[in-house]
Coordinates of N, CA and C in Angstrom, one line a residue:
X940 N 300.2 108.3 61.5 CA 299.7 109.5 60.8 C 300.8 110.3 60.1
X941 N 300.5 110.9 59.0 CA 301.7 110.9 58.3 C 301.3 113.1 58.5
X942 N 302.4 113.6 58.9 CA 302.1 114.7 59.5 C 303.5 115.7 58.4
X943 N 302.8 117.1 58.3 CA 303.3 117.8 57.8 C 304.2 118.7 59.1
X944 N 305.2 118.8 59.0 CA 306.4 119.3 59.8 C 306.9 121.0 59.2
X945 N 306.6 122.2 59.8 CA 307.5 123.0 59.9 C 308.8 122.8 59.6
X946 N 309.5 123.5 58.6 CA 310.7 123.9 58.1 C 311.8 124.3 60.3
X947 N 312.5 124.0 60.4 CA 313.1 124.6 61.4 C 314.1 125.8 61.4
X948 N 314.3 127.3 61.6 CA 314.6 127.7 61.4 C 316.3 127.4 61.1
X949 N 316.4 126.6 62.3 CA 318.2 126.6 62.5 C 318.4 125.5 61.2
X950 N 317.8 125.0 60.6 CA 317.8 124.1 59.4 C 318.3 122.4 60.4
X951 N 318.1 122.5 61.7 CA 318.0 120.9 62.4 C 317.3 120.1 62.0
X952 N 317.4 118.7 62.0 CA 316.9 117.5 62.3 C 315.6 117.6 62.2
X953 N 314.7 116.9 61.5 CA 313.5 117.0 61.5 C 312.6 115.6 61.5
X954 N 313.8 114.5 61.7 CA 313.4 113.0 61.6 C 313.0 112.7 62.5
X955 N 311.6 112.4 62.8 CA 310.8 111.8 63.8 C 311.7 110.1 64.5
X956 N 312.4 110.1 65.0 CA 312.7 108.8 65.4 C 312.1 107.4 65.1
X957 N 310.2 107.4 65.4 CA 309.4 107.1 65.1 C 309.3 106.3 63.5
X958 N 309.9 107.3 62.7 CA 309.5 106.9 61.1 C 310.8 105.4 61.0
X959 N 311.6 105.2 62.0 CA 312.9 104.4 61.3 C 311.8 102.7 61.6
X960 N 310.9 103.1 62.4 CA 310.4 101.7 63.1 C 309.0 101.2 61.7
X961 N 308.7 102.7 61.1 CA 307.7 102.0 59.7 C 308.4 101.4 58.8
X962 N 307.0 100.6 58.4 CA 306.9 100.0 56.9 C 307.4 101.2 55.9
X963 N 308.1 101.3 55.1 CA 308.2 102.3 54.1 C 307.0 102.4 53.1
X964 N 306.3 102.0 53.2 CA 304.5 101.8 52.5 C 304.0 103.1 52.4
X965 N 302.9 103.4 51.6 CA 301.6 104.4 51.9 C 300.4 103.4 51.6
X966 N 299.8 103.9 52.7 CA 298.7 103.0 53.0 C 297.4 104.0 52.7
X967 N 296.8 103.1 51.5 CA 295.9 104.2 50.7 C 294.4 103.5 51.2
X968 N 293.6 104.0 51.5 CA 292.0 103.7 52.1 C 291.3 104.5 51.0
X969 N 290.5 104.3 49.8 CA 289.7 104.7 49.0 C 287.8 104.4 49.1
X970 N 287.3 105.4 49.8 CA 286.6 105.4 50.1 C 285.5 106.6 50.2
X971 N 283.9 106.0 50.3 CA 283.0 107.5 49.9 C 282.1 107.4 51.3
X972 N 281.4 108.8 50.9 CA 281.1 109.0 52.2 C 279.9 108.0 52.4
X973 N 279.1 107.8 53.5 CA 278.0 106.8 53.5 C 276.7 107.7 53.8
X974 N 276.1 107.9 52.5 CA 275.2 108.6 52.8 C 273.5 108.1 51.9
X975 N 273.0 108.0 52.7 CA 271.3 107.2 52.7 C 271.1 106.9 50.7
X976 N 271.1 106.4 50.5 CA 270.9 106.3 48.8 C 272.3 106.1 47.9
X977 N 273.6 107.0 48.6 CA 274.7 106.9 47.7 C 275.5 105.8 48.1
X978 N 275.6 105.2 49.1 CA 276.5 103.9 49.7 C 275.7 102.7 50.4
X979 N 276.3 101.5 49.4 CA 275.7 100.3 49.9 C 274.5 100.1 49.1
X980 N 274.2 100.4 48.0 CA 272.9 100.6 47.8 C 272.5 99.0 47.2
X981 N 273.4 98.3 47.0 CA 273.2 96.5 47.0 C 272.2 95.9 48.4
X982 N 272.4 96.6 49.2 CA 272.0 96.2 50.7 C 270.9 96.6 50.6
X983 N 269.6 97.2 49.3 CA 268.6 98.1 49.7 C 267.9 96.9 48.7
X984 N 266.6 96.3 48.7 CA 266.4 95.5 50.4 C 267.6 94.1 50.6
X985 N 267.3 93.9 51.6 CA 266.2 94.0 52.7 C 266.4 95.3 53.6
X986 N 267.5 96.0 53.6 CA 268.0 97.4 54.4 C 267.1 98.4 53.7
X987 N 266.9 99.0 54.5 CA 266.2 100.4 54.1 C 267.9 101.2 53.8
X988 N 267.7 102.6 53.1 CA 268.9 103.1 52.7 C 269.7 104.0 53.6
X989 N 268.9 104.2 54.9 CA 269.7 104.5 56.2 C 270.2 103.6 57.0
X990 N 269.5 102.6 56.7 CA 270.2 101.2 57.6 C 271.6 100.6 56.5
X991 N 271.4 101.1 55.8 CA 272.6 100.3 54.4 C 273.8 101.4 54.7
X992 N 273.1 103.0 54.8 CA 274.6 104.0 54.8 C 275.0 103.4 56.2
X993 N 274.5 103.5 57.1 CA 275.1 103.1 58.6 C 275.9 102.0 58.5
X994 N 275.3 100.7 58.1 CA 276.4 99.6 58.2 C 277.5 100.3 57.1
X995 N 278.0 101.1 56.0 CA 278.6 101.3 55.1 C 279.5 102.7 56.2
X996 N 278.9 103.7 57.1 CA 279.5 104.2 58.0 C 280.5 103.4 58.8
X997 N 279.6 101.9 59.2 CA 280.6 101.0 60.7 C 281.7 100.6 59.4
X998 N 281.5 100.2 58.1 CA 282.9 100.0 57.8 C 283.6 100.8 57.9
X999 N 283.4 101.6 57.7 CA 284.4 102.9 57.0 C 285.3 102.9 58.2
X1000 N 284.9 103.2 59.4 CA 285.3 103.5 60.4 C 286.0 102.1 61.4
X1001 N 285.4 101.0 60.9 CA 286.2 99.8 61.5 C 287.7 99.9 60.3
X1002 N 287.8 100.3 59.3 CA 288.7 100.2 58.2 C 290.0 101.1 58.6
X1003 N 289.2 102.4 59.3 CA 290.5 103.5 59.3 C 291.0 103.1 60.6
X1004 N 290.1 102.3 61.8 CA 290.6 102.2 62.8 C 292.3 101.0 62.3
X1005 N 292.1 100.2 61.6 CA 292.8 99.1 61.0 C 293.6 99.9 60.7
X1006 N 293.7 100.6 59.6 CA 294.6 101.1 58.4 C 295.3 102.8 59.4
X1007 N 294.6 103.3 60.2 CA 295.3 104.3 61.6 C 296.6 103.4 62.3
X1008 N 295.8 102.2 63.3 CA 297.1 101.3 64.0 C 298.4 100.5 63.3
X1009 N 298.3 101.1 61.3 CA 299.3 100.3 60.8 C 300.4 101.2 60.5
X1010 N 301.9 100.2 61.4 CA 302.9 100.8 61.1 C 303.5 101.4 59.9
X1011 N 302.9 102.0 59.3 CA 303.6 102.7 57.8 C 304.0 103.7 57.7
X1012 N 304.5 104.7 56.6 CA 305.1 105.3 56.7 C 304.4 106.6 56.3
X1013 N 303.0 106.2 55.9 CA 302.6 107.4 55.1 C 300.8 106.9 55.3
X1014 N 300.0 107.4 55.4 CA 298.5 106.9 55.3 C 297.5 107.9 54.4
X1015 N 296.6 107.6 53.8 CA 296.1 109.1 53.0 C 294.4 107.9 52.7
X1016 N 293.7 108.7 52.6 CA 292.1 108.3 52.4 C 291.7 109.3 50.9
X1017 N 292.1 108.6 49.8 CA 290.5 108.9 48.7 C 289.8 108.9 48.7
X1018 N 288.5 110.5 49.1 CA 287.8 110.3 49.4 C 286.6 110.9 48.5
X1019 N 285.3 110.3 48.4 CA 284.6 111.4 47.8 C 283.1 111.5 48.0
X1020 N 282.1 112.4 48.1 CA 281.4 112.1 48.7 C 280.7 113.1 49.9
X1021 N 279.6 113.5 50.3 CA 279.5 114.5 50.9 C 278.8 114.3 52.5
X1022 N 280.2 114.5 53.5 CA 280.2 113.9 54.7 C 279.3 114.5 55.9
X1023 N 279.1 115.6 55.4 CA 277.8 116.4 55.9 C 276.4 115.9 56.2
X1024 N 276.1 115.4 54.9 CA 274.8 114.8 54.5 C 275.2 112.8 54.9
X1025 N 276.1 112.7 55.6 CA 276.4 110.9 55.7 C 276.2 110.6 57.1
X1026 N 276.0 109.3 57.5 CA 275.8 108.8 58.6 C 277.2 108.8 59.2
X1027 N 277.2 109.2 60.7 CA 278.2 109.3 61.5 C 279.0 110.1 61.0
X1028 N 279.1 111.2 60.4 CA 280.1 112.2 59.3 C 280.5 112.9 60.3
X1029 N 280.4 113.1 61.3 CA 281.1 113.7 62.3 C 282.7 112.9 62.9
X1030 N 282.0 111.6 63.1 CA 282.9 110.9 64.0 C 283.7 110.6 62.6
X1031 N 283.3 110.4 61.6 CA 284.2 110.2 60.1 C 284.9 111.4 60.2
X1032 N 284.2 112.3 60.1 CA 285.7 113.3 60.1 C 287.0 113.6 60.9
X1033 N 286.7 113.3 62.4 CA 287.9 113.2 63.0 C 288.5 112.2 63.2
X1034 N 288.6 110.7 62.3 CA 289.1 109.8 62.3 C 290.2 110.2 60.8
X1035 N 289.0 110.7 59.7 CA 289.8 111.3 58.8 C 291.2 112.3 59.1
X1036 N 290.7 112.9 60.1 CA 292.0 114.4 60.8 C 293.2 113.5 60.8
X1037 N 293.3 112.2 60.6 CA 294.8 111.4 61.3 C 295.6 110.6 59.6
X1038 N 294.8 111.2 58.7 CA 295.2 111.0 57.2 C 295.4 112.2 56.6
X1039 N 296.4 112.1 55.1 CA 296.1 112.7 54.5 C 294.9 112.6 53.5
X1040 N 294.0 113.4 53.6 CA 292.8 113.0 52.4 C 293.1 114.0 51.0
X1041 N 292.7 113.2 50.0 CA 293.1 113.8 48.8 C 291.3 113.5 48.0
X1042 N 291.0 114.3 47.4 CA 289.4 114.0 46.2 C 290.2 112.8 45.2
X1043 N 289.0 111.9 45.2 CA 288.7 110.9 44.0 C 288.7 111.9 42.8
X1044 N 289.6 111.6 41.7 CA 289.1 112.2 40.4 C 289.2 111.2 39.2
X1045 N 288.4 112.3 38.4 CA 288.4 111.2 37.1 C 287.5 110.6 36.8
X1046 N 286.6 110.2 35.9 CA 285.8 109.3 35.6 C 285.4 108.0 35.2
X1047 N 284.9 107.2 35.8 CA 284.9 105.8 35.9 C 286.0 105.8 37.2
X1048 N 285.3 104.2 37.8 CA 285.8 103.7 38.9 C 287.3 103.5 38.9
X1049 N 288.0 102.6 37.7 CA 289.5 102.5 37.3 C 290.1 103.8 37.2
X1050 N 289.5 104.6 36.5 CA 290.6 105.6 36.5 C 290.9 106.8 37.8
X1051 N 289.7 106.3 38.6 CA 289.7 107.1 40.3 C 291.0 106.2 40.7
X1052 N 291.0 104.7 40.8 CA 291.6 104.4 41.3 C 293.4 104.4 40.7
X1053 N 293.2 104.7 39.4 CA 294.7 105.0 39.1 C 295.3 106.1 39.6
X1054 N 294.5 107.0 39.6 CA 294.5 108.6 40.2 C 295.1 108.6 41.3
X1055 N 294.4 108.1 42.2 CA 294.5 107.7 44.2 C 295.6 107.0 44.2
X1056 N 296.0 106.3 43.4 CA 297.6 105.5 43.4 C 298.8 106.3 43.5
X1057 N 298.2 107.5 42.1 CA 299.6 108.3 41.4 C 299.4 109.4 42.4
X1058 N 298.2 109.9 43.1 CA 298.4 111.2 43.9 C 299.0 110.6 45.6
X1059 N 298.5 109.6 45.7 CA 299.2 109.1 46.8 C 301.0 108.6 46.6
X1060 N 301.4 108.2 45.9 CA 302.8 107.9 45.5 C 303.9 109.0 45.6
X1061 N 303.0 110.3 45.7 CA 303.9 111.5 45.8 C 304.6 111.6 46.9
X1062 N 304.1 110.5 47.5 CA 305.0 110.6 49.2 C 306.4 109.6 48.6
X1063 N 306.5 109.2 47.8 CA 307.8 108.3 46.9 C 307.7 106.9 47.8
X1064 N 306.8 106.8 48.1 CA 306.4 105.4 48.8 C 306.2 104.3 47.9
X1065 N 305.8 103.1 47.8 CA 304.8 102.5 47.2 C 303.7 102.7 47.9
X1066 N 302.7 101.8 47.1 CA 301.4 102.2 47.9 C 300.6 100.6 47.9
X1067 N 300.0 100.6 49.2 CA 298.9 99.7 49.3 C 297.7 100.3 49.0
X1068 N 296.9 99.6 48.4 CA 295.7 100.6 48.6 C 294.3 99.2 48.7
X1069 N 293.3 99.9 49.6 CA 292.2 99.2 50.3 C 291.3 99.7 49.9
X1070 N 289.9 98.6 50.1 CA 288.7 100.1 49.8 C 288.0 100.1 51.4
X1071 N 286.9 99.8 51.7 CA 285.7 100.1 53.3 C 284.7 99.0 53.0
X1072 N 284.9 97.9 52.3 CA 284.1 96.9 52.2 C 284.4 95.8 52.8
X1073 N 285.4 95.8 53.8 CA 286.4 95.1 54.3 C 286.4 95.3 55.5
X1074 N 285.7 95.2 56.7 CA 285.8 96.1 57.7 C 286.4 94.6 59.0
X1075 N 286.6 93.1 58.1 CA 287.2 92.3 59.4 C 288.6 92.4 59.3
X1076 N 289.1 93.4 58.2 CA 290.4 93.0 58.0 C 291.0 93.6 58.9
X1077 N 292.4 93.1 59.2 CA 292.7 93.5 60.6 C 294.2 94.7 60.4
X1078 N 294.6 94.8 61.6 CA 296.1 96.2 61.2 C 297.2 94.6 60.8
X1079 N 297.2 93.9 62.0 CA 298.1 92.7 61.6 C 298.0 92.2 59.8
X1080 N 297.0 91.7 59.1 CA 297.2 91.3 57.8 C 297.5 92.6 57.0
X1081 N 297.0 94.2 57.4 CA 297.7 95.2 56.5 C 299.3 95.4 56.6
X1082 N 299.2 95.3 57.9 CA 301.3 95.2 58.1 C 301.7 94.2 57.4
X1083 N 301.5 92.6 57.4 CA 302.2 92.2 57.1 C 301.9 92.0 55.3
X1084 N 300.6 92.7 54.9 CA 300.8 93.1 53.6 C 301.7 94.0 53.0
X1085 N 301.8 95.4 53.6 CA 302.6 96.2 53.6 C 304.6 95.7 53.9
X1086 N 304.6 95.0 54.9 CA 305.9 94.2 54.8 C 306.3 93.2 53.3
X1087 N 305.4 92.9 52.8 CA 305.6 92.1 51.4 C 305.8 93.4 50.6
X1088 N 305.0 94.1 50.3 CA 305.3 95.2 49.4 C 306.8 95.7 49.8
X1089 N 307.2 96.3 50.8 CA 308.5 96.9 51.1 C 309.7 95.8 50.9
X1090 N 309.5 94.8 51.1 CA 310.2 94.2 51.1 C 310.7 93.6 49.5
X1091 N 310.0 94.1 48.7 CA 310.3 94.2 46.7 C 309.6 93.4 46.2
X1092 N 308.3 93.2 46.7 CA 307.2 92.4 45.7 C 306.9 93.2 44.9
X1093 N 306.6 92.8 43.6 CA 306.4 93.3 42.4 C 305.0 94.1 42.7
X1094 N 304.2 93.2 43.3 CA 303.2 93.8 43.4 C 302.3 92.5 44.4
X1095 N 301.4 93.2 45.0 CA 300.6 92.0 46.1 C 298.8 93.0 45.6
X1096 N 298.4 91.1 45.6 CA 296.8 91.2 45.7 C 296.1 90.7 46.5
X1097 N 295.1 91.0 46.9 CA 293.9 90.4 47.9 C 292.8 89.9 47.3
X1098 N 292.7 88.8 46.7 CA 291.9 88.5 46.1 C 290.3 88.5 47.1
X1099 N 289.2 89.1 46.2 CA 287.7 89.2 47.2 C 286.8 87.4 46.5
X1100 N 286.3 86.9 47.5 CA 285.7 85.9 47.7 C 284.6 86.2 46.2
X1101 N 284.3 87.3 46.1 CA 283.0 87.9 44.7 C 283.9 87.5 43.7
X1102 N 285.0 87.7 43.7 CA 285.8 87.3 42.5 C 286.7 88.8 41.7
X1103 N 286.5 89.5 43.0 CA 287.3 90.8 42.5 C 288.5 91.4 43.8
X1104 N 288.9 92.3 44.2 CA 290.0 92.2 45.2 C 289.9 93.1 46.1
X1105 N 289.7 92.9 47.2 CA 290.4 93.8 48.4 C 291.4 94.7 48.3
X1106 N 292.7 94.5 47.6 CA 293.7 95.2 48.6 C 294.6 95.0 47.1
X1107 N 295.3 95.9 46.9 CA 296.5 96.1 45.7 C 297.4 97.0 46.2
X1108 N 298.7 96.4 46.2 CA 299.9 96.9 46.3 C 300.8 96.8 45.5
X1109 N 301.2 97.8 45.0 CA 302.0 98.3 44.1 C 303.1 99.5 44.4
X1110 N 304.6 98.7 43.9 CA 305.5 100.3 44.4 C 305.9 101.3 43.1
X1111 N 304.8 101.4 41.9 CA 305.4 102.0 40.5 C 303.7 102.6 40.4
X1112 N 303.3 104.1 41.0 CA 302.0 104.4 40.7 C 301.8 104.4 39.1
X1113 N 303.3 103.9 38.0 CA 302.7 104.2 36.7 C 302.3 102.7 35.8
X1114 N 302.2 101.4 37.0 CA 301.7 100.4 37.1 C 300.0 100.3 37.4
X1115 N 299.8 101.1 38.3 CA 298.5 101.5 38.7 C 297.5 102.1 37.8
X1116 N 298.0 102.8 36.2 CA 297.2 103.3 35.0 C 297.1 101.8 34.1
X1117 N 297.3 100.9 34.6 CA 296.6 99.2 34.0 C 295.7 98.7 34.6
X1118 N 295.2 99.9 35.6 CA 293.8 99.1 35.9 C 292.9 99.9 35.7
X1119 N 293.1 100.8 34.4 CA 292.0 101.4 33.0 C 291.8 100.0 31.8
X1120 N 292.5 99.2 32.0 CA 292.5 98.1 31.2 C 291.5 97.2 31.5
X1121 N 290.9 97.0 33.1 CA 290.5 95.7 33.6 C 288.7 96.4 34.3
X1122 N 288.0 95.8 33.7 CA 286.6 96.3 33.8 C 286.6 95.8 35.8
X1123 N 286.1 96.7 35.9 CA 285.6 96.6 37.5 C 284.2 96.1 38.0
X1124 N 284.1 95.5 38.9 CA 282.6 95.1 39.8 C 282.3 93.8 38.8
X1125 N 282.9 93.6 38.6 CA 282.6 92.0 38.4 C 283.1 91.0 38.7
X1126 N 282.8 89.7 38.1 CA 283.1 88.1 38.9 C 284.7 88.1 38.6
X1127 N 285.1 88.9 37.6 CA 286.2 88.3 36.9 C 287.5 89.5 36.9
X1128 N 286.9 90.6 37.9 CA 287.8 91.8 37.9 C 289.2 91.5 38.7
X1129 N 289.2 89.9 39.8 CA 290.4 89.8 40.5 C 291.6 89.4 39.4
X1130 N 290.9 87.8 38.5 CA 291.5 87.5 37.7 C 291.9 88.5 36.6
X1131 N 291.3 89.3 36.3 CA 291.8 90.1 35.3 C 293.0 91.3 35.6
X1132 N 292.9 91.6 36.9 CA 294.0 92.7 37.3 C 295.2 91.9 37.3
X1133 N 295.3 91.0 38.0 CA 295.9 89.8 38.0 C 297.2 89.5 36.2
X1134 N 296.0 89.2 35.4 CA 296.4 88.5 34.1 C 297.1 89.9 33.4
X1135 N 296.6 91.1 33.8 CA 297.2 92.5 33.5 C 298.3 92.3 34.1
X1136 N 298.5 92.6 35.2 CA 300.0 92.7 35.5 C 301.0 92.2 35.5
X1137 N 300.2 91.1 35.3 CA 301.6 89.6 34.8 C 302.0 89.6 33.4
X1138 N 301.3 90.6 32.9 CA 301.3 90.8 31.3 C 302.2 92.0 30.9
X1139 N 302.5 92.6 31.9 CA 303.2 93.6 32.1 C 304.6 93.4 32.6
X1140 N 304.7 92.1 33.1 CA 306.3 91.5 33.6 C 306.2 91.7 35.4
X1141 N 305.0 92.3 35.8 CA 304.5 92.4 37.4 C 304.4 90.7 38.0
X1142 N 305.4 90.5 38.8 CA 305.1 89.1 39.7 C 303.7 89.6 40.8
X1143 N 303.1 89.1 41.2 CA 301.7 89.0 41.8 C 302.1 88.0 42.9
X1144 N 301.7 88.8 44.1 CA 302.1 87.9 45.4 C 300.7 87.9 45.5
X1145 N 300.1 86.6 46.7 CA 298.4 86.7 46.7 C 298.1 87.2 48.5
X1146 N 297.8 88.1 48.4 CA 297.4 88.2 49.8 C 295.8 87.3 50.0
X1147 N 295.5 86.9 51.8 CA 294.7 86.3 52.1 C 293.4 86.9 51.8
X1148 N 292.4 85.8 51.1 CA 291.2 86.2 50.5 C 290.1 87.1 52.0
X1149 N 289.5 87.5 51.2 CA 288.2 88.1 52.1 C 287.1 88.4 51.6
X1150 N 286.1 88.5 52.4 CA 284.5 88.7 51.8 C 284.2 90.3 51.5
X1151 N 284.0 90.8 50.5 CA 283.7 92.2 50.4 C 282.0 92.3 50.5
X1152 N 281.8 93.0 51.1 CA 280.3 93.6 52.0 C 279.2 93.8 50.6
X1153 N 279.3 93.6 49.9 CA 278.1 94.0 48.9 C 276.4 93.5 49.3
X1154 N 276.5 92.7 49.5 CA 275.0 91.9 49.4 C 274.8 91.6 51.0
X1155 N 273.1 91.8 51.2 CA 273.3 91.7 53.1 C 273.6 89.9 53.9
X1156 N 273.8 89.2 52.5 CA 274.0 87.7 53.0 C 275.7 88.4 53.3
X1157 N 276.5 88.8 52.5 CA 277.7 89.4 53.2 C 277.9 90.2 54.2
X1158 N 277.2 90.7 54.8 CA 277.1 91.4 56.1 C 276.7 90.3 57.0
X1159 N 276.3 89.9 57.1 CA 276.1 88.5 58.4 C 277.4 87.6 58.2
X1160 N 277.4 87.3 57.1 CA 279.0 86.5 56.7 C 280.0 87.4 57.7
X1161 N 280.3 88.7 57.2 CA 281.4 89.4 57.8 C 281.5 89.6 59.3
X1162 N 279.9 89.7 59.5 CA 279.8 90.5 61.1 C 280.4 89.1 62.0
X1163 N 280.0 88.3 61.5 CA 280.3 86.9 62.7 C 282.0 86.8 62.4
X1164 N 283.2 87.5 61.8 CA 284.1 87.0 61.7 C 284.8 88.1 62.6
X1165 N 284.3 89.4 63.4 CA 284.6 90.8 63.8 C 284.0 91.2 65.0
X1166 N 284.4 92.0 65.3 CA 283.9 92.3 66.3 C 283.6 94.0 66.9
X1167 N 284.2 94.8 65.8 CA 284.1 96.3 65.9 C 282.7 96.8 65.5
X1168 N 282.2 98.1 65.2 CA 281.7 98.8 65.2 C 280.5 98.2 64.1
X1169 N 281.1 97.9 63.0 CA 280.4 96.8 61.8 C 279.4 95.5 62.6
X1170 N 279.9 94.7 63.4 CA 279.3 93.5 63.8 C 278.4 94.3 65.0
X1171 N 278.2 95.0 65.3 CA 277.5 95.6 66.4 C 276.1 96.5 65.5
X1172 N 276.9 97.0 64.6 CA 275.4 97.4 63.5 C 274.7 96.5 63.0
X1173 N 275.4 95.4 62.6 CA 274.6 94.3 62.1 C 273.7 93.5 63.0
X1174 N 274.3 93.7 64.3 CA 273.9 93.2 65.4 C 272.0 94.2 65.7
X1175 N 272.6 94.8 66.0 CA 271.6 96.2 66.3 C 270.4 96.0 65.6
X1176 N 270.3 95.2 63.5 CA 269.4 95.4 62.7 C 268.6 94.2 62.8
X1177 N 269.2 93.1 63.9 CA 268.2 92.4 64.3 C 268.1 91.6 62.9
X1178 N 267.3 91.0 62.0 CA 266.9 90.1 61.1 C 266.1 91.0 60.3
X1179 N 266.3 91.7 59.0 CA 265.8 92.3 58.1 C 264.8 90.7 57.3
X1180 N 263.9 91.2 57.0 CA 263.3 90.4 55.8 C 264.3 90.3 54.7
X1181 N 264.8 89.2 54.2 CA 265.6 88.7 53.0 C 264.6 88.5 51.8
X1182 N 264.2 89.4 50.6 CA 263.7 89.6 50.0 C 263.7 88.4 48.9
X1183 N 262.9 87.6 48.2 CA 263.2 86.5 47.1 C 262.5 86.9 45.8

């Protein structure tokens, strides 16, 4: 948890011991609230749109538990979305208390996410950044993503099984305004961030692929690979009718 510290009067020491054992990373989680209609809405049918925010709630919350237990140096959640009106928005908000959260801005999907890069970067970190579609990934594969980044990769990607990415790490937030270049939510969005940054003189390290949650055939895919809060919702919905 990356914590704001009082100035000490006598002007002492203020280095947490703690911080010498992080990754020097900021580990960015970009994510909306899950609320009946606004999240998951791929999942609606066979999900009704409270059954679609809830499984989009178990990620969220299998994600921060992941991206909470990872040794880094800095953590922050882009968030947007109104947590009031969302499924489990209670227990989301005190999981959120252990982040910094900063608002999604900006319009269109790319330029949120260049935003979340450059406002998270302020900690002079690099940054990983994840989205909540991802909920088998584990603290182990973010550390040792995070360890590639710190350690002077140009940049690391997670390529998604859909054909777009999980996980981007980058230590130059003014690297991160090239993915206003690369159309988002499609088959060809991994390859394309990808062909951007190599275009840009960015070496591309490949982190291990993963299934991102869109469609409810990916929620059965995911739940059988996990075992948190996510595979227990999926569990819970029993066999929805798969719609043809």
């Amino acid at each position: 948890m990356s914590r704001v510290r009082d100035s000490p009067a006598d002007g002492g020491d203020t280095t947490d011991p703690a911080d010498a054992e992080r990754v020097p990373v900021a580990l960015l989680v970009v994510a909306k609230a899950p609320v009946a209609g606004y999240a998951k809405t791929r999942l609606t049918p066979p999900l009704t749109p409270v059954q679609a925010a809830r499984l989009a709630a178990a990620a969220l919350l299998d994600t921060l538990d992941a991206a909470g237990a990872c040794p880094v140096a800095h953590r922050a959640v882009a968030f947007t979305g109104d947590l009031d009106a969302a499924e489990r928005g209670s227990e989301i908000a005190g999981k959120l208390a252990e982040f910094e959260v900063i608002a999604q801005r900006g319009p269109g999907f790319a330029v949120r996410l260049a935003n979340a890069h450059a406002d998270t970067a302020r900690a002079g970190l690099p940054v990983l950044q994840i989205g909540m579609d991802t909920p088998q990934v584990s603290t182990q594969v973010l550390t040792e993503a995070a360890r590639a980044l710190a350690a002077g990769a140009d940049a690391v990607l997670g390529p998604a099984t859909d054909g777009g990415w999980w996980a981007l790490g980058l230590p130059d937030p003014r690297a991160a305004r090239l993915l206003t270049e690369v159309p988002m939510s499609t088959a060809r969005t991994g390859d394309r961030t990808r062909a951007v940054l190599r275009a840009y003189g960015y070496r591309v390290a490949a982190l291990p692929a993963f299934t991102d949650v869109d469609h409810y055939a990916d929620a059965l895919r995911v739940a059988a690979d996990c075992s948190g809060r996510f595979a227990a919702e999926v569990a819970a919905l029993g066999a929805p009718r798969v719609a043809r």
